[in-house]
mmCIF file of C-alpha atoms in Angstrom:
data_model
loop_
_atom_site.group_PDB
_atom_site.id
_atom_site.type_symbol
_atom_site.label_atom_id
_atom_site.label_comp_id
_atom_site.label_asym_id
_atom_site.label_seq_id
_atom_site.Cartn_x
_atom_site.Cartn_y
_atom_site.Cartn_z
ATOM 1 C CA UNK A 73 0.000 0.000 0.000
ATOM 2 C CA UNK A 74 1.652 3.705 -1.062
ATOM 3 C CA UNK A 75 0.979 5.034 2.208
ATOM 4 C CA UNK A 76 2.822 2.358 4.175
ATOM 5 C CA UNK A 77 5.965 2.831 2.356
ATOM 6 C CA UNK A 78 5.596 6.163 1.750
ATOM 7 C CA UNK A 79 7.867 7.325 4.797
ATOM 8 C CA UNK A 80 11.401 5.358 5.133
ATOM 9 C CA UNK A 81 12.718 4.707 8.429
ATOM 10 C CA UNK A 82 15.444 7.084 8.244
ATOM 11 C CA UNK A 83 12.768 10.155 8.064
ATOM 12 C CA UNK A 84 11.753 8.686 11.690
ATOM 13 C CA UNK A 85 12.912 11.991 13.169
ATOM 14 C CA UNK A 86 10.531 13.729 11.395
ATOM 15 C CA UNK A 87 7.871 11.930 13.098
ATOM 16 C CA UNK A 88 5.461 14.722 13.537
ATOM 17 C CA UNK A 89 5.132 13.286 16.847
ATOM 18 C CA UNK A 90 8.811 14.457 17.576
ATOM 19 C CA UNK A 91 7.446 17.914 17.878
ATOM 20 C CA UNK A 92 5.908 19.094 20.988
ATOM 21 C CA UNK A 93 1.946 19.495 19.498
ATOM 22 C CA UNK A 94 2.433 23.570 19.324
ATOM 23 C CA UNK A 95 -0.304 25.527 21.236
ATOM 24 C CA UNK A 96 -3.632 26.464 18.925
ATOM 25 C CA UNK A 97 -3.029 29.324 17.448
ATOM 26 C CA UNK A 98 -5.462 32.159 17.415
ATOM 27 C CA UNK A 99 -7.547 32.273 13.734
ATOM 28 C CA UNK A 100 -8.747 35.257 12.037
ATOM 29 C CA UNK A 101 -12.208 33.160 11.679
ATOM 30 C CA UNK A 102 -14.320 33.617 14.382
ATOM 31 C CA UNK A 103 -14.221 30.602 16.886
ATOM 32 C CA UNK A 104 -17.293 30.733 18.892
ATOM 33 C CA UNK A 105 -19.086 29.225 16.432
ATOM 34 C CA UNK A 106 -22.359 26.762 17.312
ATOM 35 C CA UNK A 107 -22.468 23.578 14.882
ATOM 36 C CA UNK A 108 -25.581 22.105 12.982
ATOM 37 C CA UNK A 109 -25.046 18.723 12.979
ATOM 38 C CA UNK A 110 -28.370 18.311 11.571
ATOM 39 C CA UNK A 111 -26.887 19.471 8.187
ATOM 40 C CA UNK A 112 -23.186 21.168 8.795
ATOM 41 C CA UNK A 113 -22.683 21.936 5.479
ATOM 42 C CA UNK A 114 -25.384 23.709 4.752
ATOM 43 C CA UNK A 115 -25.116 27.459 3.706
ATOM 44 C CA UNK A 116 -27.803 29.702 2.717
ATOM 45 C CA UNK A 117 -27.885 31.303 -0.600
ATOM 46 C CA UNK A 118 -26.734 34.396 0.407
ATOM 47 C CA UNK A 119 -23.684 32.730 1.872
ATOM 48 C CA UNK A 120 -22.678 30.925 -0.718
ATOM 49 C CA UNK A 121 -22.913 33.107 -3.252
ATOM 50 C CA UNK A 122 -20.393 35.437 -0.818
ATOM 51 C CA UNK A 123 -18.593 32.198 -0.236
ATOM 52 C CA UNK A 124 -18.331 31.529 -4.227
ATOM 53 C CA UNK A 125 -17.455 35.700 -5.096
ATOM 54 C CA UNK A 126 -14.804 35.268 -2.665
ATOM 55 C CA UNK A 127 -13.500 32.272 -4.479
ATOM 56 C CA UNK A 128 -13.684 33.733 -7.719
ATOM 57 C CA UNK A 129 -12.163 36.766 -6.895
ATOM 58 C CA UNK A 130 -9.266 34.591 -6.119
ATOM 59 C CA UNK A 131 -9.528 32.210 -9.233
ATOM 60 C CA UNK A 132 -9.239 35.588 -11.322
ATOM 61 C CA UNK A 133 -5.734 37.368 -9.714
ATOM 62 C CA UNK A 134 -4.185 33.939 -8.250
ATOM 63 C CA UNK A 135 -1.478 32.663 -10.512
ATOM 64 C CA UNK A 136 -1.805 29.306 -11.161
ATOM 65 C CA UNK A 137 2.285 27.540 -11.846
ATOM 66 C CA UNK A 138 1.963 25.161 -14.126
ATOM 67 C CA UNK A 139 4.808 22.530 -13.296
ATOM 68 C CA UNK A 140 5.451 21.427 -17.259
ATOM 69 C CA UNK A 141 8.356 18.613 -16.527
ATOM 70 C CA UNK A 142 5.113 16.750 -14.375
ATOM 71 C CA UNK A 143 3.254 14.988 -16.889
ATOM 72 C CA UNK A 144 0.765 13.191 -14.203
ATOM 73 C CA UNK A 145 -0.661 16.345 -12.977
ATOM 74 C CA UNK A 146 -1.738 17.165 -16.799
ATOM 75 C CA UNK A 147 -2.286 20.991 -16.068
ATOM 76 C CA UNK A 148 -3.942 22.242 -18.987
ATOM 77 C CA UNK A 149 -6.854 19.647 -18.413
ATOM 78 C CA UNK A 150 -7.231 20.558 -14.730
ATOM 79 C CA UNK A 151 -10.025 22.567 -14.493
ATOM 80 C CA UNK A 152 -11.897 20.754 -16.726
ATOM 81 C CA UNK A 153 -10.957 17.108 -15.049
ATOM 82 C CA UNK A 154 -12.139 18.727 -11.634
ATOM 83 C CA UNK A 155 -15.296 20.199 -12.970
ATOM 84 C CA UNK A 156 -16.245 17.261 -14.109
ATOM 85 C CA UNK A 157 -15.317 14.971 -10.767
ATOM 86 C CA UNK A 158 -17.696 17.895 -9.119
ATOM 87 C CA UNK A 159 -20.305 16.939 -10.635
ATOM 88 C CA UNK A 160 -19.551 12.777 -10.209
ATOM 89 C CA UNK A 161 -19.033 13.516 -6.447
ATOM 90 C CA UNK A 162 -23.128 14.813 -5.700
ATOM 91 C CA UNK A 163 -24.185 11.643 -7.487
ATOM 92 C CA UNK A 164 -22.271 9.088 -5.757
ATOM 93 C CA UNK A 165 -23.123 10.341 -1.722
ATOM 94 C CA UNK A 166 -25.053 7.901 0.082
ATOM 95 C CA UNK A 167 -28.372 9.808 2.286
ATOM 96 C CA UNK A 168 -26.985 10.931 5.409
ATOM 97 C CA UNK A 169 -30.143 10.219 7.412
ATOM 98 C CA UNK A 170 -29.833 6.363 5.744
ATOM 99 C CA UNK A 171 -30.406 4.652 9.529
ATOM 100 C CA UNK A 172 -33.841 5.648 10.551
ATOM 101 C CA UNK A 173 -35.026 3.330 7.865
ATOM 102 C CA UNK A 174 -32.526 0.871 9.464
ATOM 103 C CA UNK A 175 -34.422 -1.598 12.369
ATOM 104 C CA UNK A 176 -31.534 -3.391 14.075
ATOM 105 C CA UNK A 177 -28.363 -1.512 13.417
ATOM 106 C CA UNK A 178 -27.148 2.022 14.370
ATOM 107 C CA UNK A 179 -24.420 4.272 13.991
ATOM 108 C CA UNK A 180 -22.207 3.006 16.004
ATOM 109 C CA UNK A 181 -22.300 -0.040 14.178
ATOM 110 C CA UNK A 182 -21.236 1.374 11.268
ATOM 111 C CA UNK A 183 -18.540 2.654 12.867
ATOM 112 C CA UNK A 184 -17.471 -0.634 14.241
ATOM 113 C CA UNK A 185 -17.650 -2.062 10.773
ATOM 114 C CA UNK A 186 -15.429 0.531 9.381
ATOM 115 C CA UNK A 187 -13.408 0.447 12.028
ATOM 116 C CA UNK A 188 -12.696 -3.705 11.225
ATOM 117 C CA UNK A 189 -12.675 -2.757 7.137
ATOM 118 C CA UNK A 190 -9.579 -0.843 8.136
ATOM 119 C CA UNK A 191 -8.041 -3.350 9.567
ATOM 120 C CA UNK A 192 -8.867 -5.660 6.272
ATOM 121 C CA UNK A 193 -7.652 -3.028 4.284
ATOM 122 C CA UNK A 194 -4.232 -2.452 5.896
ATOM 123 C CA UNK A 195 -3.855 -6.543 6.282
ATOM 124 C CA UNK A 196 -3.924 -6.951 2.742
ATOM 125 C CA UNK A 197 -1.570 -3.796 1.548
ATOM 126 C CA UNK A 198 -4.749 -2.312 -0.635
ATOM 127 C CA UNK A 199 -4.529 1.068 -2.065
ATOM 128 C CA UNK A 200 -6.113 4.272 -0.304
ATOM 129 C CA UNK A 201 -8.775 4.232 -2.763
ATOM 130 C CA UNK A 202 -10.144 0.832 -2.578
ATOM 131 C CA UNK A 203 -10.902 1.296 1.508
ATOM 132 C CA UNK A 204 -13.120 4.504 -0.498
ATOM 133 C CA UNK A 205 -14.822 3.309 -2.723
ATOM 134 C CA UNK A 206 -15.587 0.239 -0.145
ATOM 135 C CA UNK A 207 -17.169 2.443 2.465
ATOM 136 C CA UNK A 208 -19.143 4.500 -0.172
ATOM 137 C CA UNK A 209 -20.359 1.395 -0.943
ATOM 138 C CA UNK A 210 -21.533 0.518 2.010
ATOM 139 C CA UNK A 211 -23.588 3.580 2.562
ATOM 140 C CA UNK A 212 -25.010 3.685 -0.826
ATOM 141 C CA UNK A 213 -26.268 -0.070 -0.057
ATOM 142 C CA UNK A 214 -27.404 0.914 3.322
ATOM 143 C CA UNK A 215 -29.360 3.880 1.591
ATOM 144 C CA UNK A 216 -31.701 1.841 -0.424
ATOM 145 C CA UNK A 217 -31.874 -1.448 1.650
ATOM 146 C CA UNK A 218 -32.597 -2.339 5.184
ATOM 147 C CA UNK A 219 -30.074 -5.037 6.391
ATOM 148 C CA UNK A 220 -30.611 -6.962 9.318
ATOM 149 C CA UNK A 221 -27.418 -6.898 12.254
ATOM 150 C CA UNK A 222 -26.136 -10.496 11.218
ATOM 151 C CA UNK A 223 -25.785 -9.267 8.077
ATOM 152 C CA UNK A 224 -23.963 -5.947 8.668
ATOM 153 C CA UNK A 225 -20.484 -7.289 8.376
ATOM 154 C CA UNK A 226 -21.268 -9.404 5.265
ATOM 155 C CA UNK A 227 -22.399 -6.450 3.573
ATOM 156 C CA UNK A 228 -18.892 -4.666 4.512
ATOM 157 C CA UNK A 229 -16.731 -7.481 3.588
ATOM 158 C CA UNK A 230 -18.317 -7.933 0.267
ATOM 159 C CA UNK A 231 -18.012 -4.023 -0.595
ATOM 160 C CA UNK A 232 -14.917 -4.211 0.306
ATOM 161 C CA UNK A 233 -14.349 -7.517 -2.147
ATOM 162 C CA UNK A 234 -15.944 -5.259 -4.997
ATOM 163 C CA UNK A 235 -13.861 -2.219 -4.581
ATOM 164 C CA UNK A 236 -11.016 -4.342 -4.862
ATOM 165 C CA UNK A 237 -11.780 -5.560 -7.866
ATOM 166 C CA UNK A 238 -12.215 -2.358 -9.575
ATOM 167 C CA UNK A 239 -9.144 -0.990 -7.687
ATOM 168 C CA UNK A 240 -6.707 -3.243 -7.279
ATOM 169 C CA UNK A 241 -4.128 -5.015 -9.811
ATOM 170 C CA UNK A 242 -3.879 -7.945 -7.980
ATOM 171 C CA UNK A 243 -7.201 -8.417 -5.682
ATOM 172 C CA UNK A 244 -7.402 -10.846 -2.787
ATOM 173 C CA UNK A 245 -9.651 -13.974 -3.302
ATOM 174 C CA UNK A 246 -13.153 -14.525 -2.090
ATOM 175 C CA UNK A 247 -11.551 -17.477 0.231
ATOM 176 C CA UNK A 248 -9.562 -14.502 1.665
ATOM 177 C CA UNK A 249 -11.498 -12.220 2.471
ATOM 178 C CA UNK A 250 -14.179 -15.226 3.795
ATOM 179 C CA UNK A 251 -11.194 -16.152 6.207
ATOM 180 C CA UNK A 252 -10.886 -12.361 7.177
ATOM 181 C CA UNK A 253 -14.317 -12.396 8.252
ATOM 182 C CA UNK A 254 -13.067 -15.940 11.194
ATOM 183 C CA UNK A 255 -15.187 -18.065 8.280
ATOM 184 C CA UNK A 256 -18.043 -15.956 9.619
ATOM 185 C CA UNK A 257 -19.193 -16.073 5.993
ATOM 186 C CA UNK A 258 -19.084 -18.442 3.450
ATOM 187 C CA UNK A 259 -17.600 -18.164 -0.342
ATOM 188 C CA UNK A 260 -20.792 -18.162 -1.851
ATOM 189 C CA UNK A 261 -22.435 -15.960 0.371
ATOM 190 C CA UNK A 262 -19.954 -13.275 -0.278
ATOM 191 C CA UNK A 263 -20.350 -13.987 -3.929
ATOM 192 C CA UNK A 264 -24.550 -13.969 -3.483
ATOM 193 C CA UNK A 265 -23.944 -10.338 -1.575
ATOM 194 C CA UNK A 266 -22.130 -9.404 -4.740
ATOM 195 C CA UNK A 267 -24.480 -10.060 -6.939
ATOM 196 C CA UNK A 268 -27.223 -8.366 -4.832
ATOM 197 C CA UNK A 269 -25.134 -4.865 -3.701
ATOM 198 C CA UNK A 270 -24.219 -4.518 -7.382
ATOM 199 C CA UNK A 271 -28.232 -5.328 -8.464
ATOM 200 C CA UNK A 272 -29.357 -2.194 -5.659
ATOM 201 C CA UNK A 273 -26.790 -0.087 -6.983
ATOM 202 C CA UNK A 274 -27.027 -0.413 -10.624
ATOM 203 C CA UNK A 275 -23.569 -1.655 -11.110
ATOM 204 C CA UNK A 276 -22.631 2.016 -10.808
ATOM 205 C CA UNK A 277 -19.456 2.124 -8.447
ATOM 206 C CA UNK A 278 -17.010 3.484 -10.650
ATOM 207 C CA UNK A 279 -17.966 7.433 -11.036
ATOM 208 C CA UNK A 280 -16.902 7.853 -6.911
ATOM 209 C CA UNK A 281 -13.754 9.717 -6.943
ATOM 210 C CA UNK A 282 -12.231 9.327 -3.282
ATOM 211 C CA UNK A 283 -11.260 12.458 -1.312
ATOM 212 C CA UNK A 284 -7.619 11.673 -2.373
ATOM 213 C CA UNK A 285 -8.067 12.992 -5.852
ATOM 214 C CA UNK A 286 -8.601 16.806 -4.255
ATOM 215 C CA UNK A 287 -5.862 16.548 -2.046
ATOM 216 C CA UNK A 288 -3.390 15.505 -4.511
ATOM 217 C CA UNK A 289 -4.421 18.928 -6.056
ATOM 218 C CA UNK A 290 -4.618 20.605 -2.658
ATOM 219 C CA UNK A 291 -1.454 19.641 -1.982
ATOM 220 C CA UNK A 292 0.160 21.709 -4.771
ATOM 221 C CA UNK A 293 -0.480 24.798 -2.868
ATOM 222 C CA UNK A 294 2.398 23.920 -0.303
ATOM 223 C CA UNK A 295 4.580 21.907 -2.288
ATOM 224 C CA UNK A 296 3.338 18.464 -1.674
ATOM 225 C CA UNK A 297 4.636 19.258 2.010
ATOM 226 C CA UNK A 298 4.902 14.987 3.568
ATOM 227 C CA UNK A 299 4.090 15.882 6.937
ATOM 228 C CA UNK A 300 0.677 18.004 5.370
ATOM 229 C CA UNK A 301 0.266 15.330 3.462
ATOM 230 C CA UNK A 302 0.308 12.661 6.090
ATOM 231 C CA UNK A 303 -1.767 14.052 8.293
ATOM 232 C CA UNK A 304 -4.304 14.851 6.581
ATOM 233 C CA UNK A 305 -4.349 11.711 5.053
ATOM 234 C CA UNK A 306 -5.393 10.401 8.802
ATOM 235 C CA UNK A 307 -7.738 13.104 9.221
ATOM 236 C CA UNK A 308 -9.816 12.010 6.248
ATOM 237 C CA UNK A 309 -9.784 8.492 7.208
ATOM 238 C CA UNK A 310 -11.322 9.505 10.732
ATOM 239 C CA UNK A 311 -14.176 11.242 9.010
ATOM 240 C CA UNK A 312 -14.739 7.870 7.683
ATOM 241 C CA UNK A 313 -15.521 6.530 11.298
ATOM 242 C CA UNK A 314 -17.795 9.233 11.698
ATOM 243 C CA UNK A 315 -21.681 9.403 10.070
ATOM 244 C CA UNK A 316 -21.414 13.087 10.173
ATOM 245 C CA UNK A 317 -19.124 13.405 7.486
ATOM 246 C CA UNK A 318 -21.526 11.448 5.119
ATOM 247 C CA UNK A 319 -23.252 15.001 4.435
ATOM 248 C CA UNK A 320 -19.615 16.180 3.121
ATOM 249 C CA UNK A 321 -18.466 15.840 -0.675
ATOM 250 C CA UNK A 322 -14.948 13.720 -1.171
ATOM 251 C CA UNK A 323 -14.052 17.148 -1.960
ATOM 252 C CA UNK A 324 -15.073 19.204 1.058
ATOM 253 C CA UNK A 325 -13.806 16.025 3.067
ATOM 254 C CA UNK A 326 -10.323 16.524 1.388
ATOM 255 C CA UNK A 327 -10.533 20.485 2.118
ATOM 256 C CA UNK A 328 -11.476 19.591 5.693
ATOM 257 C CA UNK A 329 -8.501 17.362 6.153
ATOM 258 C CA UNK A 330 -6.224 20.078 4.904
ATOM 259 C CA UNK A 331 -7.440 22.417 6.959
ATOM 260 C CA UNK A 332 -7.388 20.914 10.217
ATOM 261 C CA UNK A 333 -3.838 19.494 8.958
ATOM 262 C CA UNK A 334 -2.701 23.269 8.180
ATOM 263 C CA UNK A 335 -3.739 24.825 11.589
ATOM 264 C CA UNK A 336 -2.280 21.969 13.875
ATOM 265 C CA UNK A 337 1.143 22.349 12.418
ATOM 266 C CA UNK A 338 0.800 26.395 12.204
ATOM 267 C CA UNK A 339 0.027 26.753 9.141
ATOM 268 C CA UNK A 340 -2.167 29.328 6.786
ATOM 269 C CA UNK A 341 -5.143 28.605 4.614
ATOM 270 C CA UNK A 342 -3.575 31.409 2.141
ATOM 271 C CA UNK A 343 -5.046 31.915 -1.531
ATOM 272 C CA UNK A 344 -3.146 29.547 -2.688
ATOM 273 C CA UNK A 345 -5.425 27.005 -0.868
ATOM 274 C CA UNK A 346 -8.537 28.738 -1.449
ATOM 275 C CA UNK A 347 -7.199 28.356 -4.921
ATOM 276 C CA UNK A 348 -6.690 24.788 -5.694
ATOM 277 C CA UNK A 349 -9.685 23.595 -2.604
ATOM 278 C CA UNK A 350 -12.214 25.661 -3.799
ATOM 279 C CA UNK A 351 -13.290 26.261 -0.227
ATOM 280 C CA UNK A 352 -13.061 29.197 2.288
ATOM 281 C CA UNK A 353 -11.394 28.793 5.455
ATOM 282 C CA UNK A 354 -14.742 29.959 6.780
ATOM 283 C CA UNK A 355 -16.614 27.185 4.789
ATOM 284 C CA UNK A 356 -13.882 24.764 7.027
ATOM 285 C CA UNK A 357 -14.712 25.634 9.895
ATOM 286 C CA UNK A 358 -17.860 23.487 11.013
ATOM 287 C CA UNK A 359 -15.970 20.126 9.389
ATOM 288 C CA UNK A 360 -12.440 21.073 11.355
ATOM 289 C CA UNK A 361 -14.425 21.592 14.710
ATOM 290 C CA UNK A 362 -16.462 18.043 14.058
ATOM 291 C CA UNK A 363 -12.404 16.378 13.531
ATOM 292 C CA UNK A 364 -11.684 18.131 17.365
ATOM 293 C CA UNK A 365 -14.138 15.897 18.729
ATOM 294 C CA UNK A 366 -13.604 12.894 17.081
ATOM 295 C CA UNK A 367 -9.813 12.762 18.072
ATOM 296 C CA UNK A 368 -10.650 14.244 21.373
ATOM 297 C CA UNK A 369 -13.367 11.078 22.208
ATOM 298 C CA UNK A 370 -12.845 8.938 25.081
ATOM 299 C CA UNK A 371 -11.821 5.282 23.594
ATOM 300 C CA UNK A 372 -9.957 7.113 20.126
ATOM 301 C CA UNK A 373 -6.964 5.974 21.375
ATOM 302 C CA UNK A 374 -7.915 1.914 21.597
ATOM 303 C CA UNK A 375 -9.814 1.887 18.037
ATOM 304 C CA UNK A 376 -7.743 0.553 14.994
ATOM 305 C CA UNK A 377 -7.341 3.663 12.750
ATOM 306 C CA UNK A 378 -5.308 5.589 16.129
ATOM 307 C CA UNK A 379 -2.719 2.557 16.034
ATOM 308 C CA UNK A 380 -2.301 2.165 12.596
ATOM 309 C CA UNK A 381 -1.551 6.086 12.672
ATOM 310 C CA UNK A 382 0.747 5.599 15.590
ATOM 311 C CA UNK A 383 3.206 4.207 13.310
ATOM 312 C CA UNK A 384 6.315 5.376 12.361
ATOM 313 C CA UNK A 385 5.771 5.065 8.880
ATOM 314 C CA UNK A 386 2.598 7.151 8.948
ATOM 315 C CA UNK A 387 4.802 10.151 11.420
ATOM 316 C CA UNK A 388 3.079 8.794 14.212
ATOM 317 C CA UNK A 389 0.061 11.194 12.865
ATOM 318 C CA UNK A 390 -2.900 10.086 15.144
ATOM 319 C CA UNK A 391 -0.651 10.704 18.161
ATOM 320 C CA UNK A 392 0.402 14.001 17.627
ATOM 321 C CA UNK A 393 -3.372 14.953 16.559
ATOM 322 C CA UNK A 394 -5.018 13.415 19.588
ATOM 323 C CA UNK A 395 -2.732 15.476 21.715
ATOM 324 C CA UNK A 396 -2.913 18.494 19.706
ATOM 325 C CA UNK A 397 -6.996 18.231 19.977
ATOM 326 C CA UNK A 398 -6.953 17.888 24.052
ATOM 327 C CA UNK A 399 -4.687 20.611 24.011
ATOM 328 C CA UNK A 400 -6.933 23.005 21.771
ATOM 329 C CA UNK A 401 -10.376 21.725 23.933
ATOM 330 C CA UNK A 402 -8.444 22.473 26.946
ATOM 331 C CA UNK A 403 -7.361 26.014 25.706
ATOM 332 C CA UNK A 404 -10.985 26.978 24.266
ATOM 333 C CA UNK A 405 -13.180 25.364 27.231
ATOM 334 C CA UNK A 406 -14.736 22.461 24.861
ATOM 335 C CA UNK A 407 -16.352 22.584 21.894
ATOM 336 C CA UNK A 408 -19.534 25.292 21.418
#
């Protein structure tokens, strides 16, 4: 998996954990701010369309350098390649509110589910965007169908067999992932699920672009900065965990994750982010506040995503952010 190798052992001393998490920083956004976590991304017309001048104002003075030795980041087809993954991303989000249709499982079994997928993910070295495209999955699934408790972790294990298959080059077996599940599940009933997830979802799981394909353009704005890069990387995979984040686009998740990356190691969200996000640092705020609590949660520490993080070869990332996250409750007095 890129990520696990992504960090050698001789860049252990930059372990973002090395550094002492700095203080929070006072923001020129206004802090005392009260969440909706009915719908947190919601903005009225009038605010977005101050949200989207501001943006725009930026878009039409911010010069945009086009690294032509980088053939991958195909500049000239940018805009259009990202206009056209905005409009992909609204199609593929599951319905936030998908569990009161559900009768025997809640949100914290979903979490627990996810929670295990990453540990399927990580035991079989898959890429970043096939744990993606497996949770999306998921929720889509759990959108349009009611699924009984005994079934819960069938329907994860299978999702996650699927987005394999589209993702990876070499894909784990059926027998393996049945054996990841303790022979909870059989071959054939991870092959029946198949059949049945793909049927309620019209065989449509390959327009979901993953928050990864944002911040591989986000990241231009500081130079592809590793320890940026790495934690955010963590930051997005804890939104997974939480059903809060299912109201946010891949590409507001990938903003989100930037931002919260930026501020905990002192960083600005200058125009060049505004720039290559498409989001605000005012439009961040509600997501970044949502990531305080998560890391900040009694039991964080125990769940599977924290230790994986805790690694060296991931800059001990969910360390350093837990700590930085106590430190900024315990400076502001909570959360609003």
């Amino acid at each position: 998996m890129e990520d696990v190798v992504e960090v050698d052992e001789d860049q252990e001393e930059r372990a973002i954990l090395e550094k002492q998490a700095p203080p929070p920083q006072p923001q020129t956004i206004e802090e005392d701010v009260e969440i909706d976590e009915d719908d947190w991304t919601f903005a009225s017309p009038t605010t977005n369309a101050r949200y989207q001048a501001a943006i725009q104002q930026i878009k039409d003075t911010f010069k945009d350098e086009v690294d032509e030795t980088d053939m991958t980041m195909v500049s000239e087809y940018a805009d259009e390649i990202f206009a056209y993954m905005g409009k992909l991303e609204v199609q593929c989000m599951a319905n936030p509110t998908y569990m009161d249709g559900q009768t025997e499982i809640e949100w914290s079994m979903r979490k627990t589910l996810i929670d295990w997928l990453l540990q399927v993910h990580l035991r079989y070295h898959m890429l970043p965007e096939t744990l993606w495209i497996a949770v999306n999955i998921v929720d889509r699934f759990l959108s349009r169908r009611v699924v009984s408790l005994i079934k819960l972790q069938l329907v994860g294990v299978t999702a996650m067999f699927i987005a394999s298959k589209y993702e990876e080059i070499m894909a784990p077996s059926v027998e393996e992932f049945a054996f990841m599940t303790e022979n909870g599940y059989s071959r054939d009933e991870i092959l029946k699920g198949e059949k049945i997830i793909l049927q309620t979802l019209d065989f449509n799981v390959s327009p979901y672009c993953s928050p990864y394909s944002w911040v591989r353009r986000i990241s231009k704005a500081d130079d592809y900065d590793i320890q940026t890069r790495t934690l955010c990387k963590f930051l997005m995979e804890v939104t997974l965990l939480d059903h809060r984040f299912l109201r946010a686009k891949p590409s507001l998740i990938a903003a989100v994750g930037m931002y919260t990356s930026k501020r905990m190691l002192q960083g600005s969200w200058d125009e060049a982010f505004i720039y290559y996000s498409d989001y605000t640092e005012e439009q961040l705020v509600p997501g970044f506040y949502l990531l305080i609590e998560d890391l900040a949660e009694k039991g964080f520490e125990s769940s599977f995503l924290c230790k994986k993080y805790a690694n060296k070869k991931f800059l001990k990332a969910s360390l350093f952010a837990r700590d930085w996250a106590l430190q900024f409750l315990h400076h502001h007095g909570g959360l609003q």
